[in-house]
Coordinates of N, CA and C in Angstrom, one line a residue:
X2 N -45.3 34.9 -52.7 CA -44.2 35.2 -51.7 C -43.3 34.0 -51.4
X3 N -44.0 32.9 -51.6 CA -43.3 31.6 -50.8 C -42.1 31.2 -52.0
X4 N -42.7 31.8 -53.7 CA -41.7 31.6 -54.9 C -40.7 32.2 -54.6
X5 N -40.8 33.7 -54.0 CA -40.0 34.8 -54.0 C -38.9 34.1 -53.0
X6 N -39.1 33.8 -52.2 CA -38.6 33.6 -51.0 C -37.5 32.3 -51.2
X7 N -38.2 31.1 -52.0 CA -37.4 29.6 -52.4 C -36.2 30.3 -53.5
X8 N -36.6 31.4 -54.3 CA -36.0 32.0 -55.6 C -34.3 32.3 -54.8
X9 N -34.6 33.1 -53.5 CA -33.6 34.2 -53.3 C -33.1 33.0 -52.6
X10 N -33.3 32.1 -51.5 CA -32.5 30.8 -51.1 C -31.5 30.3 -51.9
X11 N -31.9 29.8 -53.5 CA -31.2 29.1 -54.3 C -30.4 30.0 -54.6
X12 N -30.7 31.2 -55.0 CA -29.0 32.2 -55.3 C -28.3 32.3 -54.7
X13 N -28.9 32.1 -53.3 CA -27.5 32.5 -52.4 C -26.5 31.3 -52.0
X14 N -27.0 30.0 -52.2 CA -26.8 28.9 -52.1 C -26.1 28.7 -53.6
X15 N -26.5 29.1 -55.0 CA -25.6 29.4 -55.8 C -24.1 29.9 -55.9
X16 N -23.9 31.2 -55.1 CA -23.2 32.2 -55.1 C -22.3 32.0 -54.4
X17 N -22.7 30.8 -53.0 CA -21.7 30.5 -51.5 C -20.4 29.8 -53.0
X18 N -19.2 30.1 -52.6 CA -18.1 29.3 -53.1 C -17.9 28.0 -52.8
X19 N -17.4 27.3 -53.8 CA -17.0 25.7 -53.1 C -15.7 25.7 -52.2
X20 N -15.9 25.4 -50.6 CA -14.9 24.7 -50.4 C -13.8 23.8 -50.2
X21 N -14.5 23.0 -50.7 CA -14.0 21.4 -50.5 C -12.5 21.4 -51.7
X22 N -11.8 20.3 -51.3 CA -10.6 20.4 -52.0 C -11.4 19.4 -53.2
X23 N -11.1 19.4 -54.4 CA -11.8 18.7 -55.6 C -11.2 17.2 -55.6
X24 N -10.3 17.2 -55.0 CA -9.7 15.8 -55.1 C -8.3 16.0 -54.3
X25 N -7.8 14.8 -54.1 CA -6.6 14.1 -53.2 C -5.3 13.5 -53.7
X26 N -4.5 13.7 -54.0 CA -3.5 13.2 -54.9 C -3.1 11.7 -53.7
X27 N -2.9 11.0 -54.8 CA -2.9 9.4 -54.5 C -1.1 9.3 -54.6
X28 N -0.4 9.9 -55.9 CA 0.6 9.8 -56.3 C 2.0 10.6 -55.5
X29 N 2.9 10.4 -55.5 CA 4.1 11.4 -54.8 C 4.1 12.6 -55.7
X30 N 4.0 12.6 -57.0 CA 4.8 13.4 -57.5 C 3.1 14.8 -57.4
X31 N 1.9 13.9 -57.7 CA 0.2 14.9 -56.8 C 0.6 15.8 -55.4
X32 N 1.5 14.5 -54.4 CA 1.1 14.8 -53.5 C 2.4 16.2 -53.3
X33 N 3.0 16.3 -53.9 CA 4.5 17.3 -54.1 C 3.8 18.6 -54.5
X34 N 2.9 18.7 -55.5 CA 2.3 19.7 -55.8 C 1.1 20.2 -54.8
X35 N 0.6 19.0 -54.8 CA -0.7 19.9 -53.4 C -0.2 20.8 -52.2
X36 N 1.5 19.6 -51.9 CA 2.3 20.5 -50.6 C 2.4 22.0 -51.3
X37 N 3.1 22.1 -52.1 CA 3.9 23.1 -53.0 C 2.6 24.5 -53.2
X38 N 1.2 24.0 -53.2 CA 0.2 24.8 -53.4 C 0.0 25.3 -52.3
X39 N 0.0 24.3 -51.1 CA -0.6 25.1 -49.9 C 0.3 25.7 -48.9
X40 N 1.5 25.4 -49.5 CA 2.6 26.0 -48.6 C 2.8 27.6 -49.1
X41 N 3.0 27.7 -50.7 CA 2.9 28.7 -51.2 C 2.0 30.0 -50.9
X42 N 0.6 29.6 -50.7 CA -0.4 29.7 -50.6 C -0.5 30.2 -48.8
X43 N 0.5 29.5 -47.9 CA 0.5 30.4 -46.4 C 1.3 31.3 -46.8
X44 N 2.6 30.9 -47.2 CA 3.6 32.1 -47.3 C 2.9 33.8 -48.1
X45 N 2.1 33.5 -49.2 CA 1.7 34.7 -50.0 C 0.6 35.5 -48.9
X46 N -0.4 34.3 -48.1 CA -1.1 35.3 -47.4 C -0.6 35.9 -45.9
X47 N 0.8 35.4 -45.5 CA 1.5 36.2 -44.6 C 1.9 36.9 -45.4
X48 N 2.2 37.2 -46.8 CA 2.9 38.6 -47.2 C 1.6 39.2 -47.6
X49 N 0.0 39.2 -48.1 CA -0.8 40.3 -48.3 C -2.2 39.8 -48.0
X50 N -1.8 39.0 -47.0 CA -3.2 38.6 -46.3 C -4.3 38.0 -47.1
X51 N -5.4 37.8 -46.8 CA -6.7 36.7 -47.6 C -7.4 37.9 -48.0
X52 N -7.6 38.8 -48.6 CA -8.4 39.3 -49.0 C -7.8 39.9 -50.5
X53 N -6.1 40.1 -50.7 CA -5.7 39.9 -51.8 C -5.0 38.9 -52.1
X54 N -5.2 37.9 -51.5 CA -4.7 36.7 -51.9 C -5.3 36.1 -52.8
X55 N -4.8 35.5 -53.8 CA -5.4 34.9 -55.5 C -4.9 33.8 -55.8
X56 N -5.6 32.8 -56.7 CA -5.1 31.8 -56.9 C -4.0 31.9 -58.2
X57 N -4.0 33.4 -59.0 CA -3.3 33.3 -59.9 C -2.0 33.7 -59.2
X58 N -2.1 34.4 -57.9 CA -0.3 34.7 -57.6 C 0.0 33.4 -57.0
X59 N -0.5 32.5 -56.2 CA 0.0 31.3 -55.8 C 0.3 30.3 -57.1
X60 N -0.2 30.5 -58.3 CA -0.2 29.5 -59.4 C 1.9 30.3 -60.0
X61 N 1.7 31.8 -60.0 CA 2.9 32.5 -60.4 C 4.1 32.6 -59.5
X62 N 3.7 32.2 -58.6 CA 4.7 32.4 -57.0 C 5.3 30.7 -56.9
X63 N 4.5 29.6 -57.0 CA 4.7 28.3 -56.7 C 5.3 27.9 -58.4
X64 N 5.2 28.7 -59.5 CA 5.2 28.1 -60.8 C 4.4 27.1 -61.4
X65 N 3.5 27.2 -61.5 CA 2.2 26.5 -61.7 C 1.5 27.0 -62.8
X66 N 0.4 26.2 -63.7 CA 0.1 26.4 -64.3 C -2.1 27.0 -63.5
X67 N -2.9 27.8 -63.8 CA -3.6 27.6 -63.3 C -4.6 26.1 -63.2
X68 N -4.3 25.6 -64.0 CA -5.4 24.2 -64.4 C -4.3 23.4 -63.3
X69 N -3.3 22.8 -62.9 CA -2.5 22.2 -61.6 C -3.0 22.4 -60.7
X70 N -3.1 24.1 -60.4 CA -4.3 24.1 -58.9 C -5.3 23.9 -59.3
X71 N -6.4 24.1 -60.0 CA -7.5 23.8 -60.2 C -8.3 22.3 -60.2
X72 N -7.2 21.7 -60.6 CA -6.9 20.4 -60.3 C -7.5 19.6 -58.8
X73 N -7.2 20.6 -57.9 CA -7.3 20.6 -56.6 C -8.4 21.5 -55.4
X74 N -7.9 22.2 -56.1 CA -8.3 23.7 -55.5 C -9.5 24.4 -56.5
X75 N -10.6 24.7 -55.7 CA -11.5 25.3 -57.2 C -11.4 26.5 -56.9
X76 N -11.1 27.4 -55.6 CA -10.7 28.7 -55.4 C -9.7 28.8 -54.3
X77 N -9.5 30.0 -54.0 CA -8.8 30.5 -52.7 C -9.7 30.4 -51.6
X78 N -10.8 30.0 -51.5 CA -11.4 29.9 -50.3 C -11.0 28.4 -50.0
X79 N -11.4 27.6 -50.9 CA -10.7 25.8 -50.7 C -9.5 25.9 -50.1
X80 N -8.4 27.0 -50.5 CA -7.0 26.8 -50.1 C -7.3 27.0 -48.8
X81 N -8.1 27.9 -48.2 CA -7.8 29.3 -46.7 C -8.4 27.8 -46.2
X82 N -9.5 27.2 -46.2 CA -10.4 25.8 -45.4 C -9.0 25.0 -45.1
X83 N -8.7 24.8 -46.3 CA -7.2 23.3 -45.9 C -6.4 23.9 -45.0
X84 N -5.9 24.8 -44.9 CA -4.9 25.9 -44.1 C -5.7 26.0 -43.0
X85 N -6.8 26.1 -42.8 CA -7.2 26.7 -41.8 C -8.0 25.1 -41.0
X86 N -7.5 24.3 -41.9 CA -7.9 22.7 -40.8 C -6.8 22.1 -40.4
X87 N -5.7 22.7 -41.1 CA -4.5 21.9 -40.8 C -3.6 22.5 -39.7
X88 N -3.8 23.8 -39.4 CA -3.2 24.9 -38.3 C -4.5 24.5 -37.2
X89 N -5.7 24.3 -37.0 CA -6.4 24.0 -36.2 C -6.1 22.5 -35.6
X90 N -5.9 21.5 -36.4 CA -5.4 20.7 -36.0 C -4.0 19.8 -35.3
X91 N -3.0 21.4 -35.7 CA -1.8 21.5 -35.3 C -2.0 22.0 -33.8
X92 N -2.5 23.2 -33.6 CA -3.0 23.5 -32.4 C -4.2 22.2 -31.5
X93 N -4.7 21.5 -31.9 CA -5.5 20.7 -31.5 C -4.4 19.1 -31.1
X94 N -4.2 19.3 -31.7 CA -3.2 17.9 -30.8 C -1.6 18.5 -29.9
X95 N -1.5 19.6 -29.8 CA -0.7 20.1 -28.4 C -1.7 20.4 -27.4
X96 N -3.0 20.5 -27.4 CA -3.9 20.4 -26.7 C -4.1 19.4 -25.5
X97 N -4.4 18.6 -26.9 CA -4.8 16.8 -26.4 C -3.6 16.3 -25.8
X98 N -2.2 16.6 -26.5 CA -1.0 15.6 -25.5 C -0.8 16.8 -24.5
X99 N -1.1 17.8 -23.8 CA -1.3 18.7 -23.1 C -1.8 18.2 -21.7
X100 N -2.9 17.7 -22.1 CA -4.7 17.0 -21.4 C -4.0 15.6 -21.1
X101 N -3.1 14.7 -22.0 CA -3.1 13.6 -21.7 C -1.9 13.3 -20.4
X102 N -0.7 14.6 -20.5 CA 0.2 14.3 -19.8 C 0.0 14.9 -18.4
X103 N -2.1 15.0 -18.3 CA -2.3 15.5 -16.8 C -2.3 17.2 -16.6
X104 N -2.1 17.9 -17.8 CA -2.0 19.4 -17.7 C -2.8 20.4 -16.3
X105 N -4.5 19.0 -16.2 CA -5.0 19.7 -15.6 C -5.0 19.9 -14.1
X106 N -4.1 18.8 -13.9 CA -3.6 18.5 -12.0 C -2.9 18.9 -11.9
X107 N -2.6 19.8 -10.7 CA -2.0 20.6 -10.0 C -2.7 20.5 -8.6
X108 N -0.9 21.0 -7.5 CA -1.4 20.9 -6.3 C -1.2 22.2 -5.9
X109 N -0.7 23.1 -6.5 CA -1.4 24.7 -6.6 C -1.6 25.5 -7.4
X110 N -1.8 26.3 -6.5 CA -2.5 27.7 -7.9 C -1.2 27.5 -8.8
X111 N 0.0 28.3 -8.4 CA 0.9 28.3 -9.0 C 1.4 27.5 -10.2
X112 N 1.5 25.9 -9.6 CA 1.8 24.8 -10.6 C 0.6 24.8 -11.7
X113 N -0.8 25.1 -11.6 CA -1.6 25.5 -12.4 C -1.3 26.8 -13.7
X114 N -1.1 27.5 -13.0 CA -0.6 28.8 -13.7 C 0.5 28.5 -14.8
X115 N 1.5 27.6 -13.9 CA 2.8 27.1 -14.7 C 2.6 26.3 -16.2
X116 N 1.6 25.4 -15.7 CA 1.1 24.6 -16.7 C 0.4 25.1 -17.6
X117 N -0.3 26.1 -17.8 CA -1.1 27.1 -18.5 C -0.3 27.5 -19.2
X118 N 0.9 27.8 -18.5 CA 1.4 28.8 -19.4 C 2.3 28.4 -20.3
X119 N 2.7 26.7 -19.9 CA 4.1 26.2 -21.1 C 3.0 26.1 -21.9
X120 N 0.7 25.7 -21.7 CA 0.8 25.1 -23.2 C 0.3 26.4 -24.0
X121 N 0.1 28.1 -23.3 CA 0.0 28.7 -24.0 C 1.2 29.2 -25.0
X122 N 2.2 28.8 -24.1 CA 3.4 29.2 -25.1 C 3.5 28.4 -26.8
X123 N 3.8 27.2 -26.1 CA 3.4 26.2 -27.7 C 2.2 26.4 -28.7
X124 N 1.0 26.6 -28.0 CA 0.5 27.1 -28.9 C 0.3 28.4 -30.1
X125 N 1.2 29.1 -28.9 CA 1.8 30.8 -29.9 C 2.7 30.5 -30.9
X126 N 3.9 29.2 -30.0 CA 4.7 29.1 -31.1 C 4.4 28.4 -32.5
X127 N 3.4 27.4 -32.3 CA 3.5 26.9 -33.3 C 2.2 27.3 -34.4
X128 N 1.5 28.2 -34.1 CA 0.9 29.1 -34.6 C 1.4 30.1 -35.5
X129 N 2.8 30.6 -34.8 CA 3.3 32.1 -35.7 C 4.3 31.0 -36.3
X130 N 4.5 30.1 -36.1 CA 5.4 29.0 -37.0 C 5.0 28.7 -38.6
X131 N 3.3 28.7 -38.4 CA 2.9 27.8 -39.7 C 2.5 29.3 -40.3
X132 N 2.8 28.7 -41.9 CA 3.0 29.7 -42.8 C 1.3 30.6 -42.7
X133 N 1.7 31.9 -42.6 CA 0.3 32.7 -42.5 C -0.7 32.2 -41.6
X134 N -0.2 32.0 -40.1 CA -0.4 31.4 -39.3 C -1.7 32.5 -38.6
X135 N -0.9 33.8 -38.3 CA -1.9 34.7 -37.9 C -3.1 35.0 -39.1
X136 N -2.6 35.1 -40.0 CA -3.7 35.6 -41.1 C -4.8 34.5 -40.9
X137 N -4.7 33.2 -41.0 CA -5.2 32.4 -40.7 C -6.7 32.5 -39.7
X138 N -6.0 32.9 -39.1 CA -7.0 33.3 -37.9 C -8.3 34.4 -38.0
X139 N -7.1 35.1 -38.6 CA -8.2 36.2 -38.8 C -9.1 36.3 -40.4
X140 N -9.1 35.1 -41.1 CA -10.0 34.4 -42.3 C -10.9 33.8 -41.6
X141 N -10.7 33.3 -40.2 CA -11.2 31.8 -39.5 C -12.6 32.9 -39.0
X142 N -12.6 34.1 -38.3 CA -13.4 35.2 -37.6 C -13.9 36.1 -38.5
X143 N -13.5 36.3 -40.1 CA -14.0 37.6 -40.6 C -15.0 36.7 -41.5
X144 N -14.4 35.3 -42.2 CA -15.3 34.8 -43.2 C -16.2 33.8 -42.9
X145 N -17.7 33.6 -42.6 CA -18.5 33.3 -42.0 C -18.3 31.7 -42.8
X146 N -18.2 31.9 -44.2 CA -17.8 30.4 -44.8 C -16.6 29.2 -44.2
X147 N -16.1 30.2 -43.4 CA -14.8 29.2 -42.5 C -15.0 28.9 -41.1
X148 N -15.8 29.3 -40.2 CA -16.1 29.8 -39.3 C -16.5 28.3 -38.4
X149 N -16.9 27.9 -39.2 CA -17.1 26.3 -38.7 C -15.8 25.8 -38.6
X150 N -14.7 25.8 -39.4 CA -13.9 25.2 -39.1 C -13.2 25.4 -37.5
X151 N -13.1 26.3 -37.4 CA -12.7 26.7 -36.2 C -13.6 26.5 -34.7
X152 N -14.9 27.0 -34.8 CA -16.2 26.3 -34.1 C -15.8 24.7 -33.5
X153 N -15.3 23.9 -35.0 CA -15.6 22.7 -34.2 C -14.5 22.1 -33.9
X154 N -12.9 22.8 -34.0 CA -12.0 22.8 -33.3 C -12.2 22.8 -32.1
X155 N -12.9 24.0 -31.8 CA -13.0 25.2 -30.3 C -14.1 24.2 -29.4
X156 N -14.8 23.3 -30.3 CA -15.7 22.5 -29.0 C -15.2 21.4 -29.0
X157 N -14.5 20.8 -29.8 CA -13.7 19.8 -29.7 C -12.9 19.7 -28.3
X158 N -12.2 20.8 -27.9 CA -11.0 20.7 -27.1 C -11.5 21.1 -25.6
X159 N -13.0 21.8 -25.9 CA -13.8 22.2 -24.9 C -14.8 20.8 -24.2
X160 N -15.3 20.2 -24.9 CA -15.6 18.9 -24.7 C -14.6 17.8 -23.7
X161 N -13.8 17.7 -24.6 CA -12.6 16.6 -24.2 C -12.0 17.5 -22.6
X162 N -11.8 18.7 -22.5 CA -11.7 19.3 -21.0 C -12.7 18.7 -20.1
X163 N -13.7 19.5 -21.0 CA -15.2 19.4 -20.1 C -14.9 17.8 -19.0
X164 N -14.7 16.6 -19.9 CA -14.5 15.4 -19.7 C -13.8 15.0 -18.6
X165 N -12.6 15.5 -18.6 CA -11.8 15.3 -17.8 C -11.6 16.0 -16.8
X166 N -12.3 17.7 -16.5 CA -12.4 17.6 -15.3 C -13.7 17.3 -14.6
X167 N -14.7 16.7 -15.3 CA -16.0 16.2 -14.9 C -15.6 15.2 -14.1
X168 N -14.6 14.0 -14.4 CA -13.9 13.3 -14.0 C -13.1 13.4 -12.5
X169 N -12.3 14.9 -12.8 CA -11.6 14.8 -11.6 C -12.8 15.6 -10.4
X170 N -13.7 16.2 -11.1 CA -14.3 16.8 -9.7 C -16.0 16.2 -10.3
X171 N -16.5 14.9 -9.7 CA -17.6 14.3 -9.7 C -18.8 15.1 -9.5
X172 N -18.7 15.9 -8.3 CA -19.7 16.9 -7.7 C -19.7 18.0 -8.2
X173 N -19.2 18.6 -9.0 CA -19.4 19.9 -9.2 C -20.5 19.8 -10.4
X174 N -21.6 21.1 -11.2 CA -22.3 21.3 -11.8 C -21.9 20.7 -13.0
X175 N -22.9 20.3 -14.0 CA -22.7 20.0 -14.6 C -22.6 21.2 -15.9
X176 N -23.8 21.8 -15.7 CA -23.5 23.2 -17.0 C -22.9 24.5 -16.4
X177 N -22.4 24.3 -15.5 CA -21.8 25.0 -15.0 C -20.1 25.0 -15.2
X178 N -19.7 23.6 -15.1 CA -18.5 22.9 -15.6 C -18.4 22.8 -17.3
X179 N -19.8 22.7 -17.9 CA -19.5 22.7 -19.2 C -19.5 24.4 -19.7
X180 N -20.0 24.8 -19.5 CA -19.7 26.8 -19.7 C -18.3 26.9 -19.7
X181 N -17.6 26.9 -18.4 CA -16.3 26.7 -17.7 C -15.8 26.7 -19.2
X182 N -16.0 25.2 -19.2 CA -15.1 24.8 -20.3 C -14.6 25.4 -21.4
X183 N -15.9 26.2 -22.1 CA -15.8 27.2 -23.4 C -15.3 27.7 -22.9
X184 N -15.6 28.7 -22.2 CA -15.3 30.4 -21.4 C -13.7 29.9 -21.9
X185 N -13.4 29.0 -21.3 CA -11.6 29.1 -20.7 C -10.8 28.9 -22.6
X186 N -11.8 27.8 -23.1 CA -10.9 27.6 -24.4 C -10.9 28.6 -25.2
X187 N -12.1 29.3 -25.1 CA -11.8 30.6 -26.1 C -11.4 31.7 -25.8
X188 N -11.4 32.1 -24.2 CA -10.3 32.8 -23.9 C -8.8 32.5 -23.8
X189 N -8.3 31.5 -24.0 CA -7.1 31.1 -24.0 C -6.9 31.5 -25.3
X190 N -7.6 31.2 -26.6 CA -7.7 31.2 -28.2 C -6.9 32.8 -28.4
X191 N -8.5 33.5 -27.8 CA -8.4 34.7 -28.2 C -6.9 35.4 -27.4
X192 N -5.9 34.9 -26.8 CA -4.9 35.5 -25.8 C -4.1 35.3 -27.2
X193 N -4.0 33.8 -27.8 CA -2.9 34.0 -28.6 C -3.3 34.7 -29.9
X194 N -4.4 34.8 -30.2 CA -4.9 35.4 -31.6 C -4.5 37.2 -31.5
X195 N -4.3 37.6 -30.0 CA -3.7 38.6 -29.8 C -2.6 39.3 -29.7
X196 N -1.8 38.0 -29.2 CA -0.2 38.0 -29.3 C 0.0 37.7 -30.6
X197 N -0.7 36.9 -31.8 CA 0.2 37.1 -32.7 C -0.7 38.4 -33.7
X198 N -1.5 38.8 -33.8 CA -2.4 40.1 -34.7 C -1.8 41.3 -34.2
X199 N -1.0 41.8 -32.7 CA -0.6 42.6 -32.1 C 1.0 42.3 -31.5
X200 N 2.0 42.2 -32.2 CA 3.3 41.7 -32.1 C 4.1 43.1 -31.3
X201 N 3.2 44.3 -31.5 CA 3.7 45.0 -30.1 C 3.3 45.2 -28.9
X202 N 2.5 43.8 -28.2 CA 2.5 43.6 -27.0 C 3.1 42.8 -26.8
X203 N 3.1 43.0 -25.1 CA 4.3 42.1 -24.6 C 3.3 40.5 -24.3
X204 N 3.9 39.7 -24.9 CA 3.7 38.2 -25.2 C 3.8 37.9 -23.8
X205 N 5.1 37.7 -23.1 CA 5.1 37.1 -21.9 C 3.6 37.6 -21.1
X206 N 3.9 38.7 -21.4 CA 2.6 39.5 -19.7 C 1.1 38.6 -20.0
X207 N 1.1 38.8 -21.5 CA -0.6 38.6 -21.8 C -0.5 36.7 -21.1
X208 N 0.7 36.1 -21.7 CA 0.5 34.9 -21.4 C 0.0 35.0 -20.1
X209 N 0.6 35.5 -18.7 CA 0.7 35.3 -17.8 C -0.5 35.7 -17.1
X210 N -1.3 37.0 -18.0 CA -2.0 37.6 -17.1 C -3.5 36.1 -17.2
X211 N -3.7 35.4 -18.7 CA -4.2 34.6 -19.0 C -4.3 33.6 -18.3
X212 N -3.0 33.0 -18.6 CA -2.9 31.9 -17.4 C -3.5 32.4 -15.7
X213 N -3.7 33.2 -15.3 CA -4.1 33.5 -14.6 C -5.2 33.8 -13.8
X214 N -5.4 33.8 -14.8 CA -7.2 34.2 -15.2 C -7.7 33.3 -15.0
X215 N -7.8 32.0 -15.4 CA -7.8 30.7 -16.0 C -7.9 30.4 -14.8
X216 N -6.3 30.1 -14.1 CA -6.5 28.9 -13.3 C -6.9 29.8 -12.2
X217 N -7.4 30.6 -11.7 CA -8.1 31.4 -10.8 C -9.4 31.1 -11.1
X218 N -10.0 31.4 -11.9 CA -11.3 30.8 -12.4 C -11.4 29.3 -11.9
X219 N -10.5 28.3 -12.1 CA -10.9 26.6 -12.3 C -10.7 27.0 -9.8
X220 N -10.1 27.6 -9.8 CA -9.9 27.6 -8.3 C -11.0 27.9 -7.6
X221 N -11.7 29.0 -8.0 CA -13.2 29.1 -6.9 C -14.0 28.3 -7.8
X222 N -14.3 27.8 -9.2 CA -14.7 26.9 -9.4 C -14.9 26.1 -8.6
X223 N -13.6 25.1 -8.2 CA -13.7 23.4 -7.4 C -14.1 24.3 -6.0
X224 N -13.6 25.5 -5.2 CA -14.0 25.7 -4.1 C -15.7 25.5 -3.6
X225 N -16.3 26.5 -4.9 CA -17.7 26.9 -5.1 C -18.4 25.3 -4.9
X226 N -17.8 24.3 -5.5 CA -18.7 23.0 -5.3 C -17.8 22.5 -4.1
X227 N -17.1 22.6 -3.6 CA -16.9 22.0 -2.1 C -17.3 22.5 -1.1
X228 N -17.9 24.1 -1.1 CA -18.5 24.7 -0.4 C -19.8 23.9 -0.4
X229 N -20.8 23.9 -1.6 CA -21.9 23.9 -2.0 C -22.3 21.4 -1.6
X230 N -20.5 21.1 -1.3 CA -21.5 19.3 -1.1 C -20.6 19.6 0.3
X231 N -20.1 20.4 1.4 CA -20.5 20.4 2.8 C -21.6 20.3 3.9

């Protein structure tokens, strides 16, 4: 049983696809083609999404030879990982200069709300900006092989919150403040993953109703622990 069992591990462990990019171009003229691969490569999966998305149409679409991408790329899942660290990280640093320019102080509900809502805007924008922006997303939630990538975006920005308002409110719980924190980042996530998967709702409202949610939440929050050290 214990053969049977080590047997079916290693196949599956065979079978997982390689992610990793095979290499890094050092050169301009590498680094022109890696762009040229992965730009090609958003644009084709905003025209037929990741599940017919191929390495030979991005090799025929970019003019490529297959062995140029392969060079780099060992499949289309390698491509969807780079795409899907590089859109995570585009959203992850409007985040952080978000956080740094004080997003989370406010002296009311209102100014809260306000603030929520310029960084959910930028984040929509520059989400439906990058090529196969939305598809992206929905590779990031269907294919368990990418799934981390996103995970450790999503606790990244949850953390670094957590941080700072641990900071501004000393007394309040501690896992109670760190819950907080997820709850709010991935429902903020999932508001834009809706505005852009669903382009016939109305964008403003969801922003608004979100933002709302949010900074209503962070409000009986700080109440709940100023009630609780009277």
């Amino acid at each position: 049983m214990a053969r049977s069992t080590a047997a079916k591990t290693t196949v599956a462990k065979t079978d997982a696809p390689a992610l990793d990019t095979k290499s890094r171009p050092s050169r301009r003229r590498g680094k022109d083609t890696f762009e040229v691969i992965l730009t090609t490569a958003g644009e084709l999966l905003a025209e037929v999404g990741f599940e017919r998305l191929t390495t030979n149409l991005v090799c025929e679409r970019a003019g490529l030879t297959p062995p140029a991408l392969y060079r780099y790329f060992p499949n289309k899942y390698a491509l969807l990982k780079e795409l899907a660290h590089r859109l995570m990280d585009a959203q992850d640093k409007i985040v952080l200069s978000w956080l740094e320019a004080g997003g989370t102080k406010s002296s009311t509900l209102e100014e809260s709300v306000a603030k929520n809502r310029d960084l959910q805007k930028q984040i929509n924008a520059i989400t439906r900006d990058f090529p196969g922006g939305d598809w992206i997303l929905r590779a990031l939630r269907a294919l368990p092989m990418l799934q981390e990538v996103r995970t450790t975006s999503r606790d990244m920005v949850a953390q670094t919150l957590f941080e700072i308002l641990k900071a501004e409110n000393p007394a309040a719980s501690e896992d109670r403040l760190r819950t907080a924190t997820r709850l709010t980042t991935q429902m903020m996530y999932a508001a834009t993953e809706m505005v852009l998967e669903e382009p016939d709702q109305d964008e403003e409202k969801i922003n608004e109703e979100i933002c709302w949610m949010v900074a209503l939440y962070y409000q009986h929050l700080t109440r709940a622990t100023s009630a609780a050290t009277d």
